[in-house]
Short mmCIF file of C-alpha atoms and ligand atoms in Angstrom, two decimals:
data_model
loop_
_atom_site.label_atom_id
_atom_site.label_comp_id
_atom_site.label_asym_id
_atom_site.label_seq_id
_atom_site.Cartn_x
_atom_site.Cartn_y
_atom_site.Cartn_z
CA MET U 2 4.87 20.47 -13.86
CA THR U 3 5.55 16.96 -12.55
CA VAL U 4 9.12 15.72 -13.00
CA VAL U 5 9.86 12.00 -13.31
CA LEU U 6 13.03 10.80 -11.61
CA ARG U 7 14.35 7.31 -12.35
CA SER U 8 17.18 6.69 -9.87
CA PRO U 9 17.86 7.30 -6.16
CA GLN U 10 20.75 9.59 -7.18
CA GLU U 11 18.52 11.75 -9.41
CA LEU U 12 15.86 11.95 -6.70
CA ARG U 13 18.43 12.89 -4.06
CA SER U 14 19.92 15.76 -6.04
CA TRP U 15 16.42 17.07 -6.89
CA ARG U 16 15.39 16.74 -3.21
CA LYS U 17 18.36 18.88 -2.07
CA GLN U 18 16.94 21.81 -4.06
CA GLN U 19 13.47 21.63 -2.42
CA LYS U 20 12.46 23.96 0.37
CA GLY U 21 9.86 23.42 3.12
CA SER U 22 7.93 20.30 4.07
CA VAL U 23 7.77 17.25 1.81
CA GLY U 24 4.66 15.04 1.71
CA PHE U 25 5.30 11.56 0.33
CA VAL U 26 2.86 9.02 -1.12
CA PRO U 27 4.51 5.63 -1.78
CA THR U 28 2.57 3.40 -4.22
CA MET U 29 2.94 0.55 -6.67
CA GLY U 30 1.05 2.48 -9.35
CA ALA U 31 -2.35 1.49 -10.82
CA LEU U 32 -3.63 4.54 -8.98
CA HIS U 33 -7.28 4.84 -7.98
CA SER U 34 -9.31 7.34 -5.96
CA GLY U 35 -7.94 5.89 -2.69
CA HIS U 36 -4.45 6.96 -3.80
CA GLU U 37 -5.86 10.28 -4.98
CA GLU U 38 -7.10 10.96 -1.45
CA LEU U 39 -3.53 10.41 -0.16
CA LEU U 40 -2.20 12.82 -2.81
CA LYS U 41 -4.80 15.45 -1.92
CA GLN U 42 -3.93 15.30 1.78
CA ALA U 43 -0.22 15.48 0.96
CA ARG U 44 -0.85 18.50 -1.31
CA ARG U 45 -2.96 20.30 1.31
CA ASN U 46 -0.44 19.93 4.12
CA ASN U 47 3.00 20.21 2.50
CA ASP U 48 5.07 22.55 0.33
CA VAL U 49 6.32 19.75 -1.92
CA VAL U 50 4.67 16.44 -2.91
CA VAL U 51 6.51 13.31 -4.02
CA LEU U 52 4.76 10.20 -5.36
CA SER U 53 6.68 6.95 -5.83
CA ILE U 54 5.60 4.23 -8.26
CA PHE U 55 7.52 0.98 -7.84
CA VAL U 56 6.06 -2.51 -8.11
CA ASN U 57 8.23 -4.01 -5.42
CA PRO U 58 9.00 -7.67 -6.25
CA THR U 59 10.28 -8.55 -2.76
CA GLN U 60 6.82 -8.16 -1.23
CA PHE U 61 5.11 -10.56 -3.65
CA ASN U 62 5.15 -14.11 -2.32
CA ASP U 63 3.12 -15.26 -5.35
CA PRO U 64 4.95 -14.73 -8.70
CA LYS U 65 1.60 -14.82 -10.59
CA ASP U 66 0.28 -11.94 -8.46
CA LEU U 67 3.41 -9.92 -9.35
CA GLU U 68 3.09 -10.74 -13.04
CA LYS U 69 -0.60 -9.75 -13.09
CA TYR U 70 -0.20 -6.56 -11.06
CA PRO U 71 -1.88 -3.86 -13.17
CA LYS U 72 0.35 -1.25 -14.82
CA THR U 73 -1.32 2.01 -15.90
CA TRP U 74 1.53 4.50 -16.33
CA ASP U 75 -0.31 7.05 -18.54
CA ALA U 76 -3.31 7.28 -16.21
CA ASP U 77 -1.01 7.42 -13.17
CA LEU U 78 0.95 10.31 -14.67
CA ALA U 79 -2.30 12.13 -15.51
CA MET U 80 -3.52 11.72 -11.91
CA ALA U 81 -0.18 12.97 -10.56
CA GLU U 82 -0.31 16.03 -12.80
CA ALA U 83 -3.98 16.75 -11.95
CA ASN U 84 -3.04 16.68 -8.25
CA LYS U 85 0.01 18.92 -8.69
CA VAL U 86 2.54 16.31 -7.66
CA ASP U 87 6.02 17.86 -7.90
CA ALA U 88 7.96 14.67 -8.57
CA ILE U 89 7.32 11.02 -9.34
CA PHE U 90 10.05 8.65 -8.22
CA TYR U 91 9.88 5.73 -10.67
CA PRO U 92 12.99 3.61 -10.11
CA ARG U 93 14.12 0.39 -11.77
CA TYR U 94 14.57 -2.81 -9.73
CA ASP U 95 18.37 -2.88 -9.83
CA GLU U 96 18.54 0.75 -8.72
CA MET U 97 16.42 -0.05 -5.64
CA TYR U 98 18.18 -3.33 -4.86
CA PRO U 99 21.88 -2.85 -5.68
CA ASP U 100 22.58 -5.51 -3.01
CA SER U 101 20.12 -8.01 -4.61
CA TYR U 102 18.13 -7.92 -1.34
CA ARG U 103 20.97 -9.18 0.89
CA TYR U 104 19.92 -6.62 3.49
CA LYS U 105 16.34 -6.47 4.75
CA VAL U 106 14.19 -5.06 7.53
CA THR U 107 12.35 -7.68 9.62
CA GLU U 108 9.76 -7.30 12.33
CA ASN U 109 9.40 -10.43 14.42
CA SER U 110 5.99 -10.32 16.02
CA TYR U 111 2.96 -8.57 14.53
CA SER U 112 4.23 -9.21 10.99
CA ASN U 113 3.70 -12.96 11.52
CA LEU U 114 -0.05 -12.56 12.11
CA LEU U 115 -2.95 -11.88 9.73
CA ASP U 116 -1.54 -11.24 6.22
CA GLY U 117 1.96 -12.15 7.38
CA ALA U 118 0.78 -15.66 8.30
CA HIS U 119 -0.52 -16.17 4.75
CA ARG U 120 2.15 -14.31 2.77
CA PRO U 121 5.61 -15.43 3.94
CA GLY U 122 8.19 -12.66 3.60
CA HIS U 123 5.60 -10.10 2.50
CA PHE U 124 6.19 -7.60 5.31
CA ASP U 125 10.00 -7.96 5.12
CA GLY U 126 9.65 -6.81 1.51
CA VAL U 127 7.30 -3.95 2.40
CA LEU U 128 9.38 -2.66 5.33
CA SER U 129 12.64 -2.95 3.39
CA VAL U 130 11.40 -1.02 0.37
CA VAL U 131 9.66 1.62 2.50
CA MET U 132 12.87 2.14 4.52
CA LYS U 133 14.78 2.60 1.22
CA LEU U 134 12.13 5.01 -0.10
CA PHE U 135 12.14 7.04 3.13
CA ASN U 136 15.94 7.26 3.07
CA VAL U 137 15.95 8.56 -0.50
CA VAL U 138 12.92 10.88 -0.35
CA ALA U 139 13.52 12.14 3.21
CA PRO U 140 9.87 13.15 3.64
CA THR U 141 8.39 15.27 6.42
CA ARG U 142 5.16 13.26 6.25
CA ALA U 143 4.28 9.97 4.55
CA TYR U 144 0.66 9.03 3.76
CA PHE U 145 -0.72 5.47 4.00
CA GLY U 146 -4.25 4.15 3.52
CA GLU U 147 -5.94 2.36 6.41
CA LYS U 148 -7.08 -0.34 4.00
CA ASP U 149 -3.61 -1.83 4.55
CA PHE U 150 -3.92 -1.29 8.29
CA GLN U 151 -1.39 -3.95 9.30
CA GLN U 152 1.13 -2.52 6.82
CA MET U 153 0.56 1.00 8.14
CA THR U 154 0.96 -0.10 11.78
CA LEU U 155 4.20 -1.96 10.99
CA ILE U 156 5.58 1.08 9.15
CA GLN U 157 4.69 3.32 12.10
CA GLY U 158 6.53 0.85 14.37
CA MET U 159 9.58 0.84 12.10
CA VAL U 160 9.70 4.64 12.08
CA GLU U 161 9.60 4.72 15.89
CA SER U 162 12.08 1.86 16.37
CA PHE U 163 14.69 3.33 14.03
CA PHE U 164 14.20 6.95 15.18
CA MET U 165 13.26 7.95 11.65
CA ASP U 166 12.49 11.65 11.43
CA LEU U 167 9.08 11.74 9.75
CA GLU U 168 5.38 11.50 10.53
CA VAL U 169 3.29 8.57 9.26
CA VAL U 170 -0.19 9.89 8.43
CA PRO U 171 -3.04 7.33 8.29
CA VAL U 172 -5.83 8.04 5.79
CA PRO U 173 -9.27 6.34 6.09
CA THR U 174 -10.17 3.68 3.51
CA VAL U 175 -11.93 4.98 0.41
CA ARG U 176 -14.84 2.74 -0.67
CA GLU U 177 -17.01 2.23 -3.73
CA GLU U 178 -20.67 3.12 -3.22
CA ASP U 179 -21.44 -0.55 -2.54
CA GLY U 180 -18.82 -0.69 0.25
CA LEU U 181 -15.99 -2.45 -1.61
CA ALA U 182 -12.64 -1.00 -0.49
CA LYS U 183 -10.80 0.65 -3.40
CA SER U 184 -7.83 -1.46 -4.46
CA SER U 185 -5.60 -1.71 -7.52
CA ARG U 186 -6.49 -5.42 -7.66
CA ASN U 187 -10.24 -4.73 -8.11
CA VAL U 188 -9.76 -4.28 -11.87
CA ARG U 189 -8.79 -7.97 -12.07
CA LEU U 190 -12.23 -9.09 -10.84
CA THR U 191 -14.59 -10.47 -13.49
CA SER U 192 -17.97 -8.71 -13.69
CA THR U 193 -19.59 -11.52 -11.65
CA GLU U 194 -16.83 -11.38 -9.03
CA ARG U 195 -17.13 -7.60 -8.89
CA MET U 196 -20.83 -8.01 -8.00
CA GLN U 197 -19.95 -10.53 -5.26
CA ALA U 198 -17.02 -8.56 -3.80
CA PRO U 199 -18.98 -6.03 -1.62
CA ALA U 200 -20.10 -9.05 0.47
CA ILE U 201 -16.71 -8.75 2.24
CA TYR U 202 -17.52 -5.35 3.74
CA LYS U 203 -21.10 -6.40 4.51
CA ALA U 204 -19.94 -9.58 6.28
CA ILE U 205 -17.36 -7.87 8.51
CA THR U 206 -19.66 -4.98 9.45
CA GLU U 207 -22.90 -6.94 9.92
CA SER U 208 -21.68 -10.12 11.68
CA GLN U 209 -21.59 -10.40 15.45
CA THR U 210 -18.34 -12.39 15.44
CA ALA U 211 -15.35 -12.97 13.15
CA ASP U 212 -16.36 -16.65 12.80
CA GLU U 213 -19.84 -15.68 11.66
CA ALA U 214 -18.34 -13.34 9.01
CA ALA U 215 -16.02 -16.12 7.79
CA GLU U 216 -18.94 -18.56 7.54
CA ARG U 217 -21.04 -16.05 5.59
CA LEU U 218 -18.24 -15.47 3.10
CA THR U 219 -17.47 -19.18 2.68
CA ALA U 220 -21.17 -19.85 2.04
CA GLN U 221 -21.06 -17.21 -0.73
CA GLY U 222 -18.15 -18.87 -2.52
CA PHE U 223 -15.16 -16.96 -1.13
CA ILE U 224 -12.01 -18.81 -0.10
CA VAL U 225 -11.39 -17.18 3.27
CA ASP U 226 -7.77 -16.81 4.43
CA TYR U 227 -8.86 -15.27 7.72
CA VAL U 228 -11.38 -13.11 9.51
CA THR U 229 -9.81 -12.08 12.81
CA ASP U 230 -10.59 -9.49 15.46
CA VAL U 231 -7.50 -7.78 16.89
CA GLY U 232 -8.23 -5.20 19.57
CA THR U 233 -10.99 -2.99 18.22
CA ARG U 234 -10.55 -3.89 14.54
CA ARG U 235 -11.81 -6.74 12.41
CA PHE U 236 -9.48 -7.90 9.60
CA VAL U 237 -10.34 -10.05 6.59
CA ALA U 238 -8.56 -11.58 3.61
CA ALA U 239 -10.58 -13.62 1.13
CA ARG U 240 -10.17 -14.79 -2.44
CA LEU U 241 -12.56 -14.59 -5.35
CA GLY U 242 -11.14 -16.59 -8.26
CA ASP U 243 -7.48 -15.68 -8.38
CA VAL U 244 -7.91 -12.23 -6.79
CA ARG U 245 -7.13 -11.86 -3.10
CA LEU U 246 -8.93 -8.99 -1.37
CA ILE U 247 -8.27 -7.55 2.09
CA ASP U 248 -10.24 -5.14 4.24
CA ASN U 249 -10.63 -4.09 7.86
CA VAL U 250 -13.06 -2.05 9.96
CA GLN U 251 -13.34 -0.62 13.45
CA ILE U 252 -15.69 -2.78 15.57
O1 PAF F 328 0.81 -0.25 -0.23
C1 PAF F 328 1.58 -0.31 -1.21
O2 PAF F 328 1.26 0.10 -2.33
C2 PAF F 328 2.95 -0.92 -1.03
O3 PAF F 328 2.92 -1.95 -0.11
C3 PAF F 328 4.04 0.11 -0.67
C4 PAF F 328 3.76 0.75 0.68
C5 PAF F 328 4.11 1.19 -1.75
C6 PAF F 328 5.40 -0.58 -0.59
O4 PAF F 328 5.76 -1.18 -1.80
#
């Protein structure tokens, strides 16, 4: 049975009774098969599995994006139960931010590039909430999708920099059959936009250069925030209507 714990205190006292390794999947809910893959890996490799569902306001630079973030509690609970999650941590805002966000975690270099350049404060919000979640859950392993590759890399860096005692496990991006990366925001696409959206994956995998991919997407009606190659990966963020989609691939 999956227990639902609403405050850091409740989670902590439950956690003290658990034995063995703890696999942790932090999410903002609206779970899809990409999240399910994280849960399955956590279940396979740990004695105990914790899922967190918290739509973290400090990482939303656009209030409309926060307001429209999908909420699907019943389906999320069903997925957690089907995947034998032991506990869902589902805290309220004031329980997670008793200091009203006076304290935060900031990275000063990589977080200013790519998504960070277009979403001021976004990664401060992500790193701060993930640090809080790690401190409360005290996981052995935490699972993150490679779709948010920059986020995952920054979290790995935070764990190393602060000598945090856990392993960050990257999980490959799960895609629809047409190549579109699974994302909670995909449900906000209109049916026409949903048909256009796989062009993102096609453009970044088929183009010779990042500029060529950006031009292809612009010509197809996307508002492109960036297509950038960093090391051996190509990153993209582009908007269709009011939905912003991101993706990345190995090149
Ligand atoms: O990737 C997400 O869903 C969020 O950024 C995370 C890691 C749960 C932090 O709020």
